[in-house]
Amino acid sequence: MTVSQAIAASGIDAREARLLLAEVAGFSQASLAASPEQEIPFEVENAFLELTKKRREGVPVAYLLGRKEFYGLNLWVNPSVLIPRPETELLVDLALERKPASLLDLGTGSGAIGIAVKYKLPATRVVAVESDLSSLLTAKRNATKLNLQIDFRHGRWFEPVAGERFDLVVSNPPYVANGDPHLPGLRFEPQGALVSGPDGLDAIREITSSVGAYLRPGAWLLLEHGFGQEKAVRALIEAAGLEAITTWPDLAGIARVSGGKLK
Ligand code: GLN
């Protein structure tokens, strides 16, 4: 079978097929594109058919490749972690603007947010918390690969940072409502990183209810949230006693991050 035959027979999007074929063949996509009539070795063809079968079943490309680009960094991902989303880069931009001396990333998952901030602001002390051990290992592996010193802690939200205060607290918490019609499309990702109670706000309620004790004077809390949640999230941030409450839109124009700061 040739490259072009394999791509045509894959039954998946041609661009994704080229990506997966390049991966299993160990070629660049450019060299694949340059030689469509090239015969594919038998074992490469088998590995490619395996991957395209999983892709047809709905497994995200990032899990098939085992990596995802976020903020220009190549991160390892696996089904224990949420696949970093482009809209979460907004949260990183807002964190970088504040040039915090210390940052707490709650529910770090693959490590994406804490890692991107540490990469851009090496002097910032980054603490990243994660309750799921497999995710924590993935995040550590990502930081190690990029040679970044991040203080990873195992536990739930603020539990592993009791008694500490930070110059910035950020989180991309689970915020999808139970029974949301989009959930079947997200079934390969860890549900604990996605779903958070009947209105999707359970995790955000938990974070905002105690965040005040973990912020230094003048420090911001920045939370990612879903479409249409900004009003409720702003109210929770206000109830936490924070001020200067602001919401920022992502590149698609959807209100995506809300935050406030301690007096
Ligand atoms: N933005 C993600 C999605 O809806 C959800 C991420 C999250 O819950 N933190 O695909």
Coordinates of C-alpha atoms and ligand atoms in Angstrom, one line a residue:
M1 CA 0.0 0.0 0.0
T2 CA 1.2 3.5 -0.9
V3 CA 1.0 6.6 1.3
S4 CA -1.8 8.1 -0.7
Q5 CA -3.7 4.8 -0.8
A6 CA -3.4 4.4 3.0
I7 CA -4.6 8.0 3.6
A8 CA -7.6 7.5 1.2
A9 CA -8.5 4.2 2.7
S10 CA -8.2 5.4 6.3
G11 CA -11.8 6.6 6.7
I12 CA -10.7 9.6 8.7
D13 CA -10.0 13.2 7.9
A14 CA -7.0 13.4 5.5
R15 CA -5.1 15.9 7.6
E16 CA -5.4 13.7 10.7
A17 CA -4.5 10.6 8.6
R18 CA -1.2 12.3 7.5
L19 CA -0.4 13.3 11.0
L20 CA -1.0 9.7 12.3
L21 CA 0.9 8.1 9.4
A22 CA 3.8 10.4 9.9
E23 CA 3.9 9.4 13.5
V24 CA 3.9 5.7 13.0
A25 CA 6.3 5.9 10.0
G26 CA 8.7 8.2 11.8
F27 CA 8.6 10.6 8.8
S28 CA 7.8 14.3 8.7
Q29 CA 4.5 15.3 7.3
A30 CA 6.4 17.2 4.6
S31 CA 8.3 14.1 3.4
L32 CA 5.0 12.1 3.3
A33 CA 3.4 14.8 1.2
A34 CA 6.4 14.8 -1.1
S35 CA 6.2 11.1 -1.8
P36 CA 2.5 10.0 -2.1
E37 CA 3.5 7.0 -4.2
Q38 CA 6.0 5.6 -1.7
E39 CA 5.2 2.1 -0.5
I40 CA 4.6 1.8 3.2
P41 CA 6.3 -1.1 5.1
F42 CA 3.9 -3.8 6.3
E43 CA 4.4 -3.0 10.1
V44 CA 3.9 0.7 9.5
E45 CA 0.7 -0.1 7.7
N46 CA -0.5 -2.3 10.6
A47 CA 0.3 0.4 13.2
F48 CA -1.5 3.0 11.0
L49 CA -4.6 0.8 10.7
E50 CA -4.7 0.4 14.5
L51 CA -4.6 4.1 15.0
T52 CA -7.2 5.0 12.4
K53 CA -9.5 2.4 13.8
K54 CA -9.3 4.1 17.2
R55 CA -9.7 7.5 15.6
R56 CA -12.9 6.3 13.9
E57 CA -14.1 5.2 17.3
G58 CA -13.7 8.7 18.4
V59 CA -10.4 8.7 20.4
P60 CA -8.9 12.2 20.2
V61 CA -5.9 12.6 18.0
A62 CA -3.9 14.0 21.0
Y63 CA -4.3 10.7 22.8
L64 CA -3.3 8.7 19.8
L65 CA -0.2 10.8 19.3
G66 CA 0.4 11.0 23.1
R67 CA 1.1 14.8 22.9
K68 CA -0.5 18.1 22.4
E69 CA 0.9 21.6 21.7
F70 CA -0.1 24.2 24.3
Y71 CA 1.3 27.8 24.4
G72 CA 4.0 26.7 21.9
L73 CA 5.1 23.9 24.1
N74 CA 4.8 20.2 23.3
L75 CA 3.2 18.4 26.2
W76 CA 2.8 14.7 26.8
V77 CA -0.9 13.7 27.3
N78 CA -2.7 10.5 28.0
P79 CA -6.3 9.6 29.0
S80 CA -5.6 10.5 32.6
V81 CA -5.4 14.2 31.7
L82 CA -7.7 16.7 30.0
I83 CA -6.3 17.6 26.6
P84 CA -5.1 21.2 26.9
R85 CA -7.4 23.6 25.0
P86 CA -6.4 26.6 23.0
E87 CA -8.9 28.8 24.9
T88 CA -6.9 28.1 28.1
E89 CA -4.0 30.0 26.6
L90 CA -6.1 33.1 27.6
L91 CA -5.6 32.1 31.3
V92 CA -1.9 31.9 30.7
D93 CA -1.8 35.3 29.0
L94 CA -3.6 36.9 31.9
A95 CA -1.3 35.2 34.4
L96 CA 1.8 36.3 32.5
E97 CA 0.6 40.0 32.4
R98 CA 0.6 39.9 36.2
K99 CA 4.2 38.8 36.5
P100 CA 3.5 37.1 39.9
A101 CA 6.3 36.2 42.2
S102 CA 4.4 33.1 43.1
L103 CA 1.6 31.2 41.3
L104 CA -0.7 28.4 42.5
D105 CA -2.2 26.3 39.7
L106 CA -5.1 24.3 41.0
G107 CA -6.0 21.0 39.3
T108 CA -3.0 21.2 36.9
G109 CA -3.8 18.1 34.9
S110 CA -1.1 17.7 32.3
G111 CA 0.6 20.7 34.0
A112 CA -0.2 22.9 31.0
I113 CA -0.9 26.2 32.8
G114 CA 1.8 26.1 35.5
I115 CA 4.3 24.9 32.9
A116 CA 3.6 27.6 30.4
V117 CA 3.9 30.3 33.1
K118 CA 7.1 28.8 34.5
Y119 CA 8.5 28.6 30.9
K120 CA 7.8 32.3 30.2
L121 CA 8.5 33.6 33.8
P122 CA 11.4 31.4 35.1
A123 CA 11.6 33.6 38.3
T124 CA 8.1 32.8 39.3
R125 CA 7.7 30.2 42.0
V126 CA 5.1 27.8 40.6
V127 CA 3.1 25.4 42.8
A128 CA 0.8 23.0 41.0
V129 CA -1.8 20.9 42.7
E130 CA -3.5 17.8 41.4
S131 CA -5.7 15.2 43.1
D132 CA -5.3 12.5 40.5
L133 CA -1.9 10.6 40.8
S134 CA -1.6 9.6 37.2
S135 CA -2.2 13.2 36.1
L136 CA 0.4 14.4 38.6
L137 CA 2.9 12.0 37.2
T138 CA 2.2 13.2 33.7
A139 CA 2.5 16.8 34.8
K140 CA 5.9 16.1 36.4
R141 CA 7.1 14.3 33.3
N142 CA 6.2 17.4 31.2
A143 CA 8.0 19.8 33.6
T144 CA 11.1 17.5 33.6
K145 CA 11.1 17.3 29.8
L146 CA 11.2 21.1 29.6
N147 CA 13.7 21.4 32.5
L148 CA 11.3 23.4 34.7
Q149 CA 11.4 23.4 38.4
I150 CA 7.8 23.3 39.6
D151 CA 6.6 22.4 43.1
F152 CA 4.0 19.7 42.4
R153 CA 1.7 18.7 45.3
H154 CA -0.8 15.9 45.5
G155 CA -4.2 16.7 46.9
R156 CA -7.5 18.3 46.5
W157 CA -7.7 22.1 45.7
F158 CA -6.1 24.0 48.6
E159 CA -5.5 21.0 50.8
P160 CA -1.8 20.6 50.1
V161 CA -1.0 24.3 50.4
A162 CA -2.6 24.9 53.8
G163 CA -1.2 28.0 55.5
E164 CA 0.5 29.4 52.3
R165 CA -0.4 32.5 50.4
F166 CA 0.3 33.3 46.7
D167 CA 0.5 36.3 44.4
L168 CA -1.8 34.6 41.9
V169 CA -4.1 31.6 42.0
V170 CA -5.4 30.2 38.7
S171 CA -7.5 27.2 37.8
N172 CA -9.0 25.5 34.8
P173 CA -11.4 23.5 36.9
P174 CA -14.0 21.1 35.7
Y175 CA -17.0 23.2 34.8
V176 CA -19.3 21.2 32.5
A177 CA -22.8 20.5 33.9
N178 CA -23.8 17.0 34.5
G179 CA -25.8 15.8 31.5
D180 CA -24.5 18.5 29.2
P181 CA -25.2 17.5 25.6
H182 CA -21.5 17.9 24.7
L183 CA -20.3 15.3 27.2
P184 CA -20.7 12.2 24.9
G185 CA -18.2 14.0 22.5
L186 CA -15.8 14.3 25.5
R187 CA -16.2 10.6 26.7
F188 CA -12.5 9.7 26.2
E189 CA -11.3 12.4 28.6
P190 CA -11.3 12.1 32.4
Q191 CA -14.8 13.0 33.5
G192 CA -13.5 14.3 36.9
A193 CA -11.6 17.0 35.0
L194 CA -14.7 18.0 33.0
V195 CA -17.9 17.6 34.9
S196 CA -18.8 19.4 38.1
G197 CA -22.3 18.9 39.4
P198 CA -25.7 19.9 38.1
D199 CA -24.7 23.4 37.0
G200 CA -21.0 22.7 36.4
L201 CA -20.1 25.1 39.2
D202 CA -19.4 22.7 42.1
A203 CA -15.5 23.0 41.8
I204 CA -15.7 26.8 41.3
R205 CA -17.9 27.1 44.4
E206 CA -15.4 25.0 46.4
I207 CA -12.4 27.1 45.2
T208 CA -14.0 30.5 45.7
S209 CA -15.4 29.5 49.2
S210 CA -11.8 29.3 50.6
V211 CA -9.6 31.2 48.2
G212 CA -9.3 34.3 50.4
A213 CA -7.0 32.5 52.8
Y214 CA -4.5 31.7 50.1
L215 CA -4.1 35.1 48.4
R216 CA -1.6 37.8 49.4
P217 CA -3.0 41.3 49.6
G218 CA -3.6 42.5 46.0
A219 CA -3.3 39.0 44.6
W220 CA -5.7 37.8 41.8
L221 CA -7.8 34.7 41.4
L222 CA -8.4 33.8 37.8
L223 CA -10.8 31.1 36.8
E224 CA -11.6 29.5 33.5
H225 CA -15.3 28.8 33.0
G226 CA -17.8 27.8 30.3
F227 CA -20.2 29.6 28.0
G228 CA -22.8 31.5 29.9
Q229 CA -21.3 30.8 33.4
E230 CA -19.7 34.3 33.8
K231 CA -22.6 35.8 35.8
A232 CA -22.6 33.0 38.4
V233 CA -18.8 32.8 38.6
R234 CA -18.6 36.6 39.1
A235 CA -21.1 36.4 41.9
L236 CA -19.1 33.6 43.6
I237 CA -15.9 35.6 43.3
E238 CA -17.7 38.6 44.8
A239 CA -19.0 36.5 47.6
A240 CA -15.4 35.4 48.3
G241 CA -14.7 39.1 49.1
L242 CA -12.6 39.9 46.1
E243 CA -12.8 43.1 44.1
A244 CA -12.0 44.5 40.6
I245 CA -14.1 41.6 39.3
T246 CA -13.5 41.2 35.6
T247 CA -14.4 38.8 32.8
W248 CA -12.3 38.2 29.7
P249 CA -13.4 36.7 26.3
D250 CA -11.5 34.0 24.5
L251 CA -10.6 34.3 20.8
A252 CA -14.0 33.0 19.8
G253 CA -15.6 35.9 21.8
I254 CA -16.9 33.7 24.5
A255 CA -16.6 34.9 28.1
R256 CA -14.0 32.4 29.3
V257 CA -12.1 33.7 32.3
S258 CA -13.3 35.6 35.3
G259 CA -11.3 36.9 38.2
G260 CA -11.0 39.3 41.1
K261 CA -8.3 40.4 43.5
L262 CA -7.9 40.6 47.2
K263 CA -7.8 44.1 48.7
Ligands
GLN1 N1 -13.3 23.6 27.7 C1 -13.6 22.2 27.9 C2 -14.7 21.7 27.0 O1 -15.8 22.0 27.2 C3 -13.9 21.9 29.3 C4 -12.7 22.1 30.2 C5 -13.0 22.1 31.6 O2 -14.1 21.6 32.1 N2 -12.2 22.6 32.4 O3 -14.4 21.1 26.1

